[in-house]
Every structure is written in C-alpha cells, then in structure tokens.
Tab-separated table of C-alpha atoms in Angstrom:
chain	number	residue	atom	x	y	z
A	13	MET	CA	37.380	18.570	-21.758
A	14	VAL	CA	37.385	20.957	-18.765
A	15	THR	CA	40.924	21.454	-17.405
A	16	LEU	CA	40.286	23.764	-14.423
A	17	ASP	CA	42.439	23.241	-11.338
A	18	LEU	CA	39.902	21.730	-8.960
A	19	HIS	CA	41.939	22.723	-5.888
A	20	HIS	CA	41.251	26.394	-6.600
A	21	VAL	CA	37.477	25.898	-6.571
A	22	ALA	CA	36.163	26.679	-3.105
A	23	SER	CA	32.880	24.740	-3.047
A	24	PRO	CA	33.104	20.944	-2.552
A	25	ALA	CA	29.888	20.591	-4.578
A	26	VAL	CA	31.378	22.482	-7.521
A	27	ARG	CA	34.563	20.405	-7.330
A	28	ASP	CA	32.475	17.233	-7.371
A	29	LEU	CA	30.438	18.551	-10.303
A	30	LEU	CA	33.584	19.276	-12.316
A	31	HIS	CA	34.824	15.799	-11.478
A	32	LEU	CA	31.577	14.290	-12.815
A	33	ILE	CA	31.700	16.370	-15.990
A	34	ASN	CA	35.204	15.096	-16.751
A	35	GLN	CA	34.173	11.450	-16.476
A	36	PRO	CA	33.783	9.578	-19.781
A	37	ASP	CA	30.350	8.275	-18.718
A	38	PHE	CA	28.971	11.677	-17.691
A	39	ASP	CA	26.262	11.528	-20.364
A	40	ARG	CA	24.738	8.466	-18.674
A	41	THR	CA	24.911	10.188	-15.263
A	42	GLN	CA	23.128	13.215	-16.661
A	43	GLU	CA	20.552	10.984	-18.371
A	44	GLN	CA	19.663	9.285	-15.076
A	45	ILE	CA	19.273	12.623	-13.277
A	46	GLU	CA	17.169	14.102	-16.088
A	47	ARG	CA	14.885	11.073	-16.005
A	48	LEU	CA	14.083	11.738	-12.329
A	49	GLY	CA	12.825	15.231	-13.155
A	50	GLY	CA	14.577	16.970	-10.267
A	51	CYS	CA	13.907	14.472	-7.459
A	52	THR	CA	15.918	15.644	-4.442
A	53	GLU	CA	16.315	12.333	-2.558
A	54	PRO	CA	16.481	9.482	-5.082
A	55	VAL	CA	16.739	5.872	-3.995
A	56	ARG	CA	19.926	4.076	-5.120
A	57	LEU	CA	19.490	0.416	-6.068
A	58	THR	CA	21.913	-2.284	-7.066
A	59	GLY	CA	21.013	-5.438	-8.913
A	60	GLN	CA	20.216	-6.899	-12.264
A	61	THR	CA	17.333	-7.967	-14.489
A	62	THR	CA	17.213	-10.517	-17.293
A	63	THR	CA	14.511	-11.011	-19.930
A	64	ILE	CA	14.268	-14.645	-21.060
A	65	ASP	CA	12.255	-16.401	-23.753
A	66	SER	CA	10.575	-19.057	-21.602
A	67	THR	CA	10.043	-21.389	-24.549
A	68	THR	CA	13.647	-21.503	-25.774
A	69	GLY	CA	15.587	-20.272	-22.729
A	70	GLU	CA	17.236	-17.597	-24.863
A	71	VAL	CA	18.314	-14.436	-23.034
A	72	LEU	CA	16.641	-11.570	-24.890
A	73	ARG	CA	17.976	-8.682	-22.805
A	74	SER	CA	19.946	-8.164	-19.627
A	75	TYR	CA	20.797	-5.220	-17.418
A	76	ASN	CA	23.194	-4.883	-14.495
A	77	THR	CA	23.856	-1.822	-12.368
A	78	THR	CA	27.586	-2.526	-12.584
A	79	GLU	CA	27.318	-0.918	-16.015
A	80	GLU	CA	26.159	2.373	-14.454
A	81	PRO	CA	28.617	5.195	-13.693
A	82	ALA	CA	28.185	4.972	-9.910
A	83	GLY	CA	27.352	1.265	-9.887
A	84	SER	CA	23.716	1.921	-8.968
A	85	LEU	CA	20.361	2.767	-10.522
A	86	LEU	CA	18.591	5.932	-9.391
A	87	THR	CA	14.820	5.836	-8.836
A	88	ALA	CA	12.547	8.653	-7.653
A	89	CYS	CA	11.870	8.832	-3.924
A	90	GLY	CA	8.107	9.298	-4.411
A	91	ASN	CA	7.795	11.507	-1.308
A	92	ARG	CA	4.508	13.433	-1.260
A	93	ARG	CA	5.842	16.254	0.964
A	94	ALA	CA	6.709	19.394	-0.960
A	95	SER	CA	9.224	20.328	1.737
A	96	ARG	CA	11.145	17.086	1.135
A	97	CYS	CA	10.954	16.683	-2.637
A	98	PRO	CA	9.159	19.279	-4.792
A	99	ALA	CA	9.395	17.139	-7.932
A	100	CYS	CA	7.821	13.971	-6.504
A	101	SER	CA	5.352	16.062	-4.522
A	102	ARG	CA	4.101	17.687	-7.723
A	103	LEU	CA	3.662	14.270	-9.341
A	104	TYR	CA	1.756	13.008	-6.280
A	105	ALA	CA	-0.530	16.055	-6.426
A	106	ALA	CA	-1.158	15.443	-10.138
A	107	ASP	CA	-2.056	11.790	-9.483
A	108	THR	CA	-4.367	12.819	-6.646
A	109	TYR	CA	-6.038	15.369	-8.911
A	110	HIS	CA	-6.754	12.730	-11.566
A	111	LEU	CA	-7.973	10.298	-8.900
A	112	ILE	CA	-10.417	12.861	-7.475
A	113	ARG	CA	-11.450	14.176	-10.902
A	114	ALA	CA	-12.147	10.682	-12.214
A	115	GLY	CA	-14.561	10.105	-9.339
A	116	LEU	CA	-16.364	13.348	-10.196
A	117	SER	CA	-16.352	13.515	-13.997
A	118	GLY	CA	-15.410	10.023	-15.140
A	119	GLY	CA	-12.371	8.778	-17.014
A	120	LYS	CA	-9.538	6.462	-15.952
A	121	THR	CA	-11.898	3.408	-16.129
A	122	VAL	CA	-14.738	5.369	-14.442
A	123	PRO	CA	-17.844	5.934	-16.659
A	124	ASP	CA	-18.780	9.533	-17.517
A	125	THR	CA	-22.267	9.001	-16.098
A	126	VAL	CA	-20.805	9.273	-12.586
A	127	ARG	CA	-21.146	13.069	-12.864
A	128	THR	CA	-24.916	12.669	-12.566
A	129	HIS	CA	-24.660	11.011	-9.137
A	130	PRO	CA	-25.400	13.062	-5.983
A	131	ARG	CA	-22.127	14.552	-4.666
A	132	VAL	CA	-21.204	16.890	-1.845
A	133	PHE	CA	-17.986	18.551	-0.700
A	134	VAL	CA	-17.565	18.279	3.081
A	135	THR	CA	-15.149	19.961	5.497
A	136	LEU	CA	-14.925	18.467	9.002
A	137	THR	CA	-13.081	20.672	11.495
A	138	PRO	CA	-11.669	20.167	15.001
A	139	PRO	CA	-13.287	21.763	18.060
A	140	SER	CA	-11.792	24.615	20.067
A	141	PHE	CA	-9.158	23.874	22.671
A	142	GLY	CA	-8.795	27.488	23.663
A	143	PRO	CA	-8.955	30.914	21.957
A	144	VAL	CA	-6.208	31.645	19.420
A	145	HIS	CA	-5.073	34.688	17.453
A	146	ASN	CA	-7.063	34.940	14.217
A	147	ARG	CA	-8.424	37.283	11.548
A	148	PRO	CA	-12.227	37.308	11.973
A	149	THR	CA	-14.329	38.889	9.258
A	150	THR	CA	-17.585	40.790	9.089
A	151	PRO	CA	-20.550	39.508	7.013
A	152	GLY	CA	-19.328	41.854	4.292
A	153	GLY	CA	-15.841	40.285	4.258
A	154	ASP	CA	-13.961	43.042	6.095
A	155	ILE	CA	-11.280	42.051	8.612
A	156	ARG	CA	-12.149	42.645	12.263
A	157	PRO	CA	-9.707	42.949	15.183
A	158	CYS	CA	-8.617	39.774	16.931
A	159	ARG	CA	-9.526	39.170	20.566
A	160	CYS	CA	-6.149	40.648	21.380
A	161	ARG	CA	-7.517	43.882	19.800
A	162	LYS	CA	-5.022	43.839	16.956
A	163	LEU	CA	-5.536	43.545	13.206
A	164	HIS	CA	-3.221	40.696	12.236
A	165	GLU	CA	-1.568	40.588	8.843
A	166	PRO	CA	-2.021	37.308	6.882
A	167	THR	CA	1.654	36.435	7.484
A	168	ASP	CA	1.649	37.281	11.205
A	169	ALA	CA	3.437	34.520	13.138
A	170	LEU	CA	0.932	34.905	15.979
A	171	LEU	CA	-1.960	33.556	13.889
A	172	GLY	CA	-3.103	30.191	15.207
A	173	THR	CA	-1.213	30.503	18.495
A	174	PRO	CA	-3.085	30.583	21.846
A	175	LEU	CA	-4.079	33.890	23.399
A	176	ASN	CA	-3.175	32.328	26.746
A	177	PRO	CA	-0.767	29.367	26.420
A	178	GLN	CA	-1.134	28.608	30.164
A	179	THR	CA	-4.834	27.750	29.795
A	180	TYR	CA	-4.748	26.222	26.289
A	181	ASP	CA	-5.733	22.526	26.247
A	182	TYR	CA	-2.611	21.080	24.630
A	183	ALA	CA	-3.408	17.543	25.793
A	184	GLY	CA	-6.828	17.715	24.150
A	185	ALA	CA	-5.352	19.099	20.918
A	186	VAL	CA	-2.785	16.312	20.657
A	187	LEU	CA	-5.330	13.620	21.509
A	188	PHE	CA	-7.689	14.989	18.853
A	189	ASN	CA	-4.958	14.737	16.203
A	190	ALA	CA	-4.094	11.223	17.366
A	191	HIS	CA	-7.754	10.119	17.116
A	192	ALA	CA	-8.650	12.036	13.941
A	193	GLY	CA	-8.553	8.848	11.870
A	194	THR	CA	-10.868	7.099	14.340
A	195	LEU	CA	-13.263	10.054	14.245
A	196	TRP	CA	-13.403	9.823	10.447
A	197	ALA	CA	-13.989	6.051	10.525
A	198	ARG	CA	-16.901	6.486	12.919
A	199	PHE	CA	-18.278	9.315	10.800
A	200	THR	CA	-18.452	7.047	7.738
A	201	THR	CA	-20.199	4.367	9.819
A	202	TYR	CA	-22.786	6.806	11.145
A	203	LEU	CA	-23.226	8.307	7.666
A	204	ARG	CA	-24.460	4.984	6.286
A	205	ARG	CA	-26.817	4.603	9.240
A	206	GLU	CA	-28.161	8.122	8.863
A	207	LEU	CA	-28.734	7.636	5.130
A	208	ALA	CA	-30.848	4.581	5.872
A	209	ALA	CA	-32.771	6.525	8.514
A	210	GLN	CA	-33.321	9.479	6.161
A	211	LEU	CA	-34.725	7.116	3.527
A	212	GLY	CA	-36.879	5.211	6.036
A	213	MET	CA	-35.066	1.948	5.358
A	214	THR	CA	-33.091	-0.611	7.299
A	215	GLN	CA	-29.327	-0.542	6.838
A	216	LYS	CA	-29.490	-3.863	4.991
A	217	ALA	CA	-32.128	-2.569	2.598
A	218	ALA	CA	-30.212	0.669	2.013
A	219	HIS	CA	-27.012	-1.257	1.291
A	220	ALA	CA	-28.876	-3.260	-1.350
A	221	VAL	CA	-29.829	-0.167	-3.366
A	222	LEU	CA	-27.005	2.354	-2.841
A	223	ARG	CA	-23.360	2.702	-1.913
A	224	VAL	CA	-21.429	5.555	-0.256
A	225	SER	CA	-18.135	6.407	-1.981
A	226	PHE	CA	-15.667	9.037	-0.835
A	227	ALA	CA	-12.184	10.488	-1.190
A	228	LYS	CA	-10.633	12.718	1.466
A	229	VAL	CA	-7.446	14.581	2.330
A	230	ALA	CA	-6.172	15.958	5.635
A	231	GLU	CA	-4.971	19.527	6.107
A	232	TYR	CA	-3.299	21.254	9.039
A	233	GLN	CA	-4.768	24.465	10.353
A	234	GLN	CA	-2.488	27.254	11.577
A	235	ARG	CA	-3.142	26.138	15.147
A	236	GLY	CA	-1.635	22.729	14.335
A	237	LEU	CA	-4.875	20.737	14.282
A	238	VAL	CA	-6.013	18.431	11.496
A	239	HIS	CA	-9.235	18.841	9.552
A	240	PHE	CA	-10.552	16.876	6.595
A	241	HIS	CA	-11.803	17.848	3.135
A	242	ALA	CA	-13.875	15.120	1.511
A	243	VAL	CA	-15.815	14.389	-1.655
A	244	ILE	CA	-18.754	12.117	-0.807
A	245	ARG	CA	-20.843	10.515	-3.564
A	246	LEU	CA	-23.870	8.229	-3.720
A	247	ASP	CA	-23.762	5.317	-6.190
A	248	GLY	CA	-25.883	2.329	-7.037
A	249	PRO	CA	-25.046	-1.003	-5.349
A	250	ASP	CA	-22.426	-1.832	-8.003
A	251	GLY	CA	-20.563	1.465	-7.604
A	252	THR	CA	-19.794	3.934	-10.368
A	253	SER	CA	-21.482	1.945	-13.132
A	254	GLU	CA	-25.021	2.762	-12.019
A	255	PRO	CA	-26.757	5.684	-10.272
A	256	PRO	CA	-28.477	5.440	-6.888
A	257	PRO	CA	-32.292	5.416	-6.659
A	258	PRO	CA	-33.956	8.757	-7.575
A	259	TYR	CA	-34.998	9.351	-3.952
A	260	ALA	CA	-31.332	9.296	-2.808
A	261	THR	CA	-30.658	12.946	-3.608
A	262	ALA	CA	-27.872	15.385	-2.764
A	263	ALA	CA	-30.172	17.015	-0.205
A	264	VAL	CA	-30.674	13.669	1.545
A	265	LEU	CA	-26.919	13.106	1.511
A	266	SER	CA	-26.255	16.570	2.952
A	267	ASP	CA	-28.705	16.034	5.805
A	268	ALA	CA	-27.175	12.636	6.561
A	269	VAL	CA	-23.670	14.137	6.654
A	270	ARG	CA	-24.732	16.763	9.201
A	271	ALA	CA	-26.517	14.222	11.371
A	272	ALA	CA	-23.621	11.763	11.254
A	273	ALA	CA	-21.012	14.393	12.138
A	274	SER	CA	-22.997	15.452	15.216
A	275	ARG	CA	-23.173	11.859	16.492
A	276	VAL	CA	-19.463	11.048	16.414
A	277	ARG	CA	-17.900	10.600	19.871
A	278	VAL	CA	-14.594	9.068	20.957
A	279	ARG	CA	-14.048	8.665	24.695
A	280	VAL	CA	-10.540	8.835	26.136
A	281	GLU	CA	-9.802	8.012	29.769
A	282	SER	CA	-6.557	8.607	31.626
A	283	ASP	CA	-5.588	9.405	35.222
A	284	ALA	CA	-3.212	12.048	33.872
A	285	VAL	CA	-5.650	13.961	31.629
A	286	GLY	CA	-8.991	12.771	32.981
A	287	GLU	CA	-11.983	11.592	30.961
A	288	ARG	CA	-12.437	13.295	27.601
A	289	GLU	CA	-14.955	13.137	24.790
A	290	LEU	CA	-13.500	13.973	21.386
A	291	THR	CA	-15.883	15.299	18.727
A	292	TRP	CA	-15.871	17.283	15.495
A	293	GLY	CA	-16.029	21.051	15.731
A	294	GLU	CA	-19.136	23.138	15.145
A	295	GLN	CA	-17.832	24.532	11.826
A	296	LEU	CA	-19.146	21.825	9.517
A	297	ASP	CA	-19.338	22.815	5.839
A	298	VAL	CA	-21.425	20.781	3.373
A	299	ARG	CA	-21.861	21.973	-0.229
A	300	GLU	CA	-23.320	20.287	-3.275
A	301	ILE	CA	-20.886	19.857	-6.176
A	302	ALA	CA	-22.188	21.299	-9.430
A	303	ALA	CA	-21.896	19.513	-12.770
A	304	VAL	CA	-19.204	20.278	-15.337
A	305	GLY	CA	-19.897	23.530	-17.163
A	306	ALA	CA	-22.139	24.933	-14.439
A	307	ASP	CA	-21.576	28.499	-13.320
A	308	ALA	CA	-20.826	27.667	-9.672
A	309	GLU	CA	-17.918	27.768	-7.240
A	310	PHE	CA	-17.809	24.042	-6.493
A	311	THR	CA	-17.500	22.361	-9.885
A	312	ASP	CA	-15.790	19.040	-10.623
A	313	GLN	CA	-12.537	20.639	-11.731
A	314	ALA	CA	-12.419	23.205	-8.922
A	315	VAL	CA	-13.000	20.612	-6.199
A	316	ALA	CA	-10.434	18.184	-7.648
A	317	ALA	CA	-7.789	20.930	-7.810
A	318	TYR	CA	-8.656	22.130	-4.313
A	319	VAL	CA	-8.385	18.664	-2.755
A	320	ALA	CA	-5.196	17.750	-4.638
A	321	LYS	CA	-3.493	20.939	-3.418
A	322	TYR	CA	-3.695	19.732	0.170
A	323	ALA	CA	-2.644	16.158	-0.565
A	324	THR	CA	1.051	17.126	-0.615
A	325	LYS	CA	1.020	19.217	2.534
A	326	SER	CA	2.055	17.925	5.943
A	327	ALA	CA	2.606	19.275	9.421
A	328	ASP	CA	5.535	21.364	8.189
A	329	ALA	CA	2.939	23.639	6.536
A	330	SER	CA	1.883	24.716	10.026
A	331	GLY	CA	5.434	25.546	11.046
A	332	THR	CA	6.676	22.241	12.409
A	333	LEU	CA	8.912	19.439	11.062
A	334	ASP	CA	8.744	17.046	8.123
A	335	ARG	CA	10.995	14.389	9.660
A	336	ALA	CA	10.478	12.090	12.606
A	337	LEU	CA	11.948	13.063	15.976
A	338	TYR	CA	11.921	9.447	17.082
A	339	CYS	CA	15.106	7.493	16.392
A	340	ARG	CA	13.961	4.341	14.588
A	341	PRO	CA	17.266	2.360	14.747
A	342	CYS	CA	17.565	3.170	18.444
A	343	GLN	CA	13.836	2.730	19.204
A	344	GLY	CA	14.305	4.930	22.239
A	345	ARG	CA	17.032	2.773	23.830
A	346	GLY	CA	19.857	5.202	23.106
A	347	ALA	CA	22.125	2.642	21.432
A	348	THR	CA	22.164	-0.225	18.964
A	349	LEU	CA	24.139	-3.458	19.277
A	350	LEU	CA	26.753	-4.618	16.838
A	351	PRO	CA	26.636	-8.309	15.791
A	352	HIS	CA	29.175	-9.263	18.488
A	353	GLY	CA	27.149	-7.493	21.195
A	354	THR	CA	29.198	-4.327	21.596
A	355	PRO	CA	26.960	-1.297	22.140
A	356	LEU	CA	27.224	1.371	19.480
A	357	PRO	CA	26.301	4.847	20.811
A	358	CYS	CA	23.363	6.389	18.998
A	359	THR	CA	24.447	9.438	17.003
A	360	THR	CA	20.958	10.766	16.307
A	361	CYS	CA	19.335	10.853	19.729
A	362	ASP	CA	20.191	11.530	23.347
A	363	GLY	CA	19.298	8.100	24.682
A	364	THR	CA	15.546	8.669	24.951
A	365	GLY	CA	14.819	8.216	21.254
A	366	GLN	CA	14.500	11.995	20.881
A	367	ALA	CA	16.498	13.383	17.963
A	368	GLN	CA	17.569	16.520	19.802
A	369	PRO	CA	16.493	18.452	22.915
A	370	LEU	CA	13.117	20.093	22.305
A	371	PRO	CA	14.265	23.629	23.218
A	372	ARG	CA	16.714	23.490	20.300
A	373	LEU	CA	14.097	22.721	17.662
A	374	GLY	CA	13.722	25.566	15.183
A	375	VAL	CA	9.935	25.841	15.527
A	376	ALA	CA	7.506	28.288	17.116
A	377	ARG	CA	6.766	28.068	20.826
A	378	HIS	CA	3.205	26.789	20.224
A	379	VAL	CA	4.418	23.983	17.961
A	380	ARG	CA	7.198	23.098	20.390
A	381	GLN	CA	4.649	22.775	23.189
A	382	MET	CA	2.490	20.442	21.088
A	383	ILE	CA	5.556	18.296	20.374
A	384	ARG	CA	6.450	18.335	24.077
A	385	THR	CA	2.890	17.281	24.914
A	386	CYS	CA	3.188	14.369	22.455
A	387	TRP	CA	6.377	13.360	24.213
A	388	GLU	CA	4.861	13.527	27.693
A	389	LEU	CA	1.627	11.712	26.778
A	390	GLY	CA	3.654	9.105	24.905
A	391	LYS	CA	5.229	8.043	28.200
A	392	LEU	CA	1.838	6.981	29.608
A	393	PRO	CA	0.935	3.272	29.218
A	394	GLU	CA	-2.687	4.074	28.326
A	395	PHE	CA	-1.514	6.009	25.257
A	396	ALA	CA	1.210	3.601	24.106
A	397	HIS	CA	-0.972	2.400	21.200
A	398	LEU	CA	-1.076	5.949	19.801
A	399	LYS	CA	2.719	5.918	19.225
A	400	LEU	CA	2.935	9.619	20.035
A	401	TRP	CA	6.758	9.577	20.164
A	402	LYS	CA	6.900	8.299	16.610
A	403	TRP	CA	4.380	10.901	15.391
A	404	ALA	CA	5.441	13.866	17.518
A	405	HIS	CA	6.703	15.688	14.411
A	406	MET	CA	3.161	15.375	13.002
A	407	LEU	CA	1.737	16.808	16.250
A	408	GLY	CA	0.208	13.426	17.041
A	409	PHE	CA	-1.602	12.788	13.739
A	410	ARG	CA	-0.786	9.298	12.483
A	411	GLY	CA	-3.312	8.794	9.711
A	412	HIS	CA	-2.978	8.871	5.944
A	413	PHE	CA	-3.136	12.270	4.314
A	414	SER	CA	-5.258	11.044	1.417
A	415	THR	CA	-7.617	8.066	1.404
A	416	LYS	CA	-10.577	6.874	-0.625
A	417	SER	CA	-13.216	4.188	-0.504
A	418	ARG	CA	-12.652	1.153	-2.681
A	419	ARG	CA	-15.029	2.072	-5.498
A	420	TYR	CA	-14.661	5.842	-5.558
A	421	SER	CA	-12.406	5.814	-8.635
A	422	VAL	CA	-9.096	4.553	-9.977
A	423	THR	CA	-6.256	3.899	-7.493
A	424	LEU	CA	-2.897	5.654	-7.247
A	425	GLY	CA	-1.292	2.280	-7.915
A	426	ALA	CA	-3.153	1.930	-11.205
A	427	LEU	CA	-2.124	5.433	-12.298
A	428	ARG	CA	1.516	4.706	-11.487
A	429	ALA	CA	1.393	1.329	-13.241
A	430	ALA	CA	0.033	2.997	-16.382
A	431	ARG	CA	2.819	5.592	-16.243
A	432	ARG	CA	5.471	2.875	-15.864
A	433	ALA	CA	4.027	0.930	-18.786
A	434	TRP	CA	4.048	4.064	-20.956
A	435	ARG	CA	7.657	4.833	-20.076
A	436	THR	CA	8.712	1.230	-20.681
A	437	GLU	CA	7.040	1.189	-24.094
A	438	ARG	CA	8.605	4.527	-24.984
A	439	ALA	CA	12.080	3.324	-23.989
A	440	ARG	CA	11.589	0.084	-25.937
A	441	ALA	CA	10.529	1.982	-29.052
A	442	HIS	CA	13.458	4.402	-28.692
A	443	ALA	CA	15.887	1.481	-28.533
A	444	SER	CA	14.168	-0.219	-31.504
A	445	LEU	CA	13.581	-3.376	-29.457
A	446	PRO	CA	10.929	-5.890	-30.522
A	447	GLU	CA	7.734	-5.928	-28.498
A	448	PRO	CA	7.920	-8.835	-26.012
A	449	ASP	CA	5.251	-11.520	-25.985
A	450	PRO	CA	3.833	-11.580	-22.443
A	451	ASP	CA	2.896	-15.260	-22.827
A	452	THR	CA	6.444	-16.420	-23.622
A	453	THR	CA	8.616	-13.783	-21.945
A	454	LEU	CA	9.953	-14.139	-18.414
A	455	VAL	CA	11.650	-11.278	-16.541
A	456	VAL	CA	13.932	-12.278	-13.654
A	457	GLY	CA	15.354	-9.550	-11.441
A	458	HIS	CA	17.175	-9.104	-8.169
A	459	TRP	CA	17.451	-5.697	-6.488
A	460	ALA	CA	18.945	-4.435	-3.260
A	461	TYR	CA	18.692	-1.094	-1.486
A	462	LEU	CA	21.975	0.826	-1.430
A	463	GLY	CA	21.040	4.229	-0.035
A	464	THR	CA	19.437	7.574	-0.853
A	465	GLY	CA	20.570	10.920	-2.190
A	466	TYR	CA	23.110	12.281	-4.646
A	467	SER	CA	26.744	13.182	-4.474
A	468	PRO	CA	27.195	16.965	-3.974
A	469	GLY	CA	27.847	17.570	-7.656
A	470	ALA	CA	24.939	15.433	-8.823
A	471	ALA	CA	22.669	17.347	-6.407
A	472	LEU	CA	23.571	20.542	-8.297
A	473	LEU	CA	22.581	18.900	-11.578
A	474	ALA	CA	19.257	17.749	-10.085
A	475	ALA	CA	18.536	21.254	-8.791
A	476	ALA	CA	19.217	22.653	-12.266
A	477	VAL	CA	16.798	20.135	-13.814
A	478	TRP	CA	14.052	21.122	-11.366
A	479	HIS	CA	14.682	24.842	-11.889
A	480	ARG	CA	14.568	24.500	-15.671
A	481	ARG	CA	11.324	22.536	-15.598
A	482	GLU	CA	9.722	24.993	-13.189
A	483	LEU	CA	10.561	27.870	-15.516
A	484	ALA	CA	9.010	25.950	-18.404
A	485	ARG	CA	5.819	25.297	-16.390
A	486	GLN	CA	5.560	28.961	-15.420
A	487	PHE	CA	6.057	30.015	-19.030
A	488	ILE	CA	3.240	27.737	-20.189
A	489	ALA	CA	0.997	28.814	-17.300
A	490	GLU	CA	1.454	32.448	-18.289
A	491	GLY	CA	0.259	31.735	-21.817
A	492	GLY	CA	3.515	30.945	-23.566
A	493	CYS	CA	3.802	28.170	-26.079
A	494	GLY	CA	5.717	25.184	-24.800
C-alpha cells in the first residue's frame, strides 16, 4: 500500500489519484475506466437491474450501483467531436466508415452486389460571400500568390478570412449555414425529378423502377462555411437487393446531380437584410466511384475513409467553439427560479443567454464576427425559427453532421446494438454465466442520470488509458505486431 504523505503532493489531481489507489475497491474503479477506453466525459448513472425467470419468478441475476466504488456506473459519453472526446470520436468515425463502406461494397446485412450499382461521389460547396485569403494553384499544382499578393503558408491564420471584413457579407454567410440543411433537402428532391427527366419518364414511373440512396457528411471550410460530401447510389425499387435498370447509368446520375444542384434556390426575406436567394456555389464536384480493386483515386475504401474522417469534425475545426454559447437552463432570461419562486442568478450567462461577452471569446476576429452576426440576426422575429442563438457556436449551422437515406446501408444504431450484444456475451462467458433464454427471461431495470465527468484522479487514469491505446494503434499502423 502507498504511504506517501498526501499533504506534500502539490497537485490536487495527484492527491486524488493517490487516494483512489489506496482504496480497497480500486481494482473495480480501474476496470470501469479501462472499459471506457479513455472517454473524457463519461456519463454517471445510478440504478439497478434484475434478471428474472418469467416462468418461475426466480431472480437469476441482479446488479445495483450501490455496489460500485463511487456509487455509480460509468458509461461512455458517445460524443462525436474529437475536441470533446477523442476516444468516442474515434469510435464514431469507425462506425461511420463501416456504414459508408457497407453501402459501397456490401456487408453488415447489405449484399455484395451493391458494388455493381451506379455510384458517384459529390461535393456541394457554398457560394462566395466576399473574397478571402487563400492559396490558389496553377494548372500544374504550383502555389500562386493570394489576392493580397502574398504566398500564404498552409498554417497561416489569415487563410479563409476576408480580404476586406467591412464589405464581407456576414449576414449571407450565416444565413447560408442556417439553411444548408434545407438546401440539401431540396437538392435531393430535384435530383429525383432530374433523374426522371434524364430517363424520359414521369416521376411515378421512375420511382417504380429505381431508388436514390445516399449518405453525406458536413465539413467546415476555413472561412467558416459548411459544404457537403455525399455518396449517391442508384438502386432498384427494393433498395440494395437489386440493381437499377441498365439505362440508369453513372453518367445519367452525374448529369442529374449537376442539373439538380443548379436548380436549388431558397429565398429569404427580411427588412434588416433584404431579399436574398441562397444557392450552392459554382464549385460542384461529381466523380464516379470505381469498383474495389480498380486502379483509381475514388475507390470504395478511399471514399469511405474520406467521408468518415469528416464525420467527427465540427465548427471547432475552423477555429471556433465546440460548446453552445446559449445558456439552456436560463433560456436567455438571465436567471432560473427555485421551487419556492426565489430567483437564482445565472452563473453561466450575463442575462441575455450569452455565455460570456463576445470580445472575450478566444477565437479569431472573423469567427467572432460570424458569431456576433448569429446573435444579431437571432434577435429578429423573422429568423426566430432558425434558433441562431442556440447554434451561434456552430456559426449558424443546425443540421446533422452525418445523415443517410433509409435504405443506403446499415444504421449506426444497428452497429452499436451489435457491439453491445458482443460485449454482453463476452462478459457473460467470462463470468461463466448460463446463456439466458430470451423467451423466458425478463430484465427489469431502473436508471437515473447522476452527472458527467471524472474526479481529478480518475481523469488522470482515463488519460493514461487513452495515451496507452494511442501508442498501441500507432505501433500497429507503423507495421509493428500488436
């Protein structure tokens, strides 16, 4: 047992860690943290579960969090943002990869024949809202000077920021982000119409012989605007189990994508910002996805890895924040009420729902101005439905970062359910428990949310778990044997 004098240890986290190590149930604490794989913000639950034989009423197994060292059960936070939780973010990226790959190559309940269906990789970009610092290239790939006449380095903080902030259309940029999801929805509607037109059919007739399936992710550009990467596939009417008609080719799909993107319009009217028409930008990229084993840039595996990489990114990748600026308990009122009606001053905002004054935010001037624009537009009644205060930290974007059509492939929920079942079976086998009969076994549980996060000492243990696993991954990636 460690017998160090804890009062002579300077760090509170180290003192807490030594306290944990000296507890008789430390092994169970360490086991819980190891099981989370380095999750930085675990959810703490209290409750119990009981497994009962429904035919005899016999209690087969029971579990209660009162038996745990801290009186709670730790579960992974599941956050997809790498800036919030690297461990859960990596798992989310892996699930997204398998979801995308299954829709390209088959597997995970998707037949292998899906790889013969017409497929394209599409990038839809935002329009220009004013010139920004960039690194243009020549046809040969050499870097040319920016409009400011400088050759910017790849890490230059000026990249993506306006050449003239006074004339940059910040209102248009924020409104584009806020309507990006609507633009995508209209694109998919027009795509189906354009496919029917390309094939010389009515929409009803086209729907009877083919189906459009897709999976997409959103990515932030350096200028803080959202663009979408998407895999779009043509199937037969029943989805992945049958191919589309022979005349529904990848070339037809590509032409329909270009035509649909050019048709999308979203009109926004406001006395403050005038009448605007939001569209996609001119830089539309459509490329056919090659089959597995083909000597091409856009193969199944390459596209799946490329799309999954962006699934865990958020606005913080463009230099802004990964947490909301809007105070949810306060809801912008500046205070909450205790049960007896006494106002409790809000400790996270200044009375407007804003977490802290905008000038104090540790972000670049361009990002701060986009957040400020979200805040100002959010005050207007005509934009109340956009909830710009709530999504100011996302620069106005309020959509999902990864979505798919119903029949593209397996769901994230199915992948997670399979992983839970595997872990449950592994734990049952390790404990030498009999396999339960699903027809006669009843599981009754009651759980309550207690909070999030670790104690300071446990956070050190979690960081060590993540560091050790990262070293192991790097070793394997570099050709070592794991």
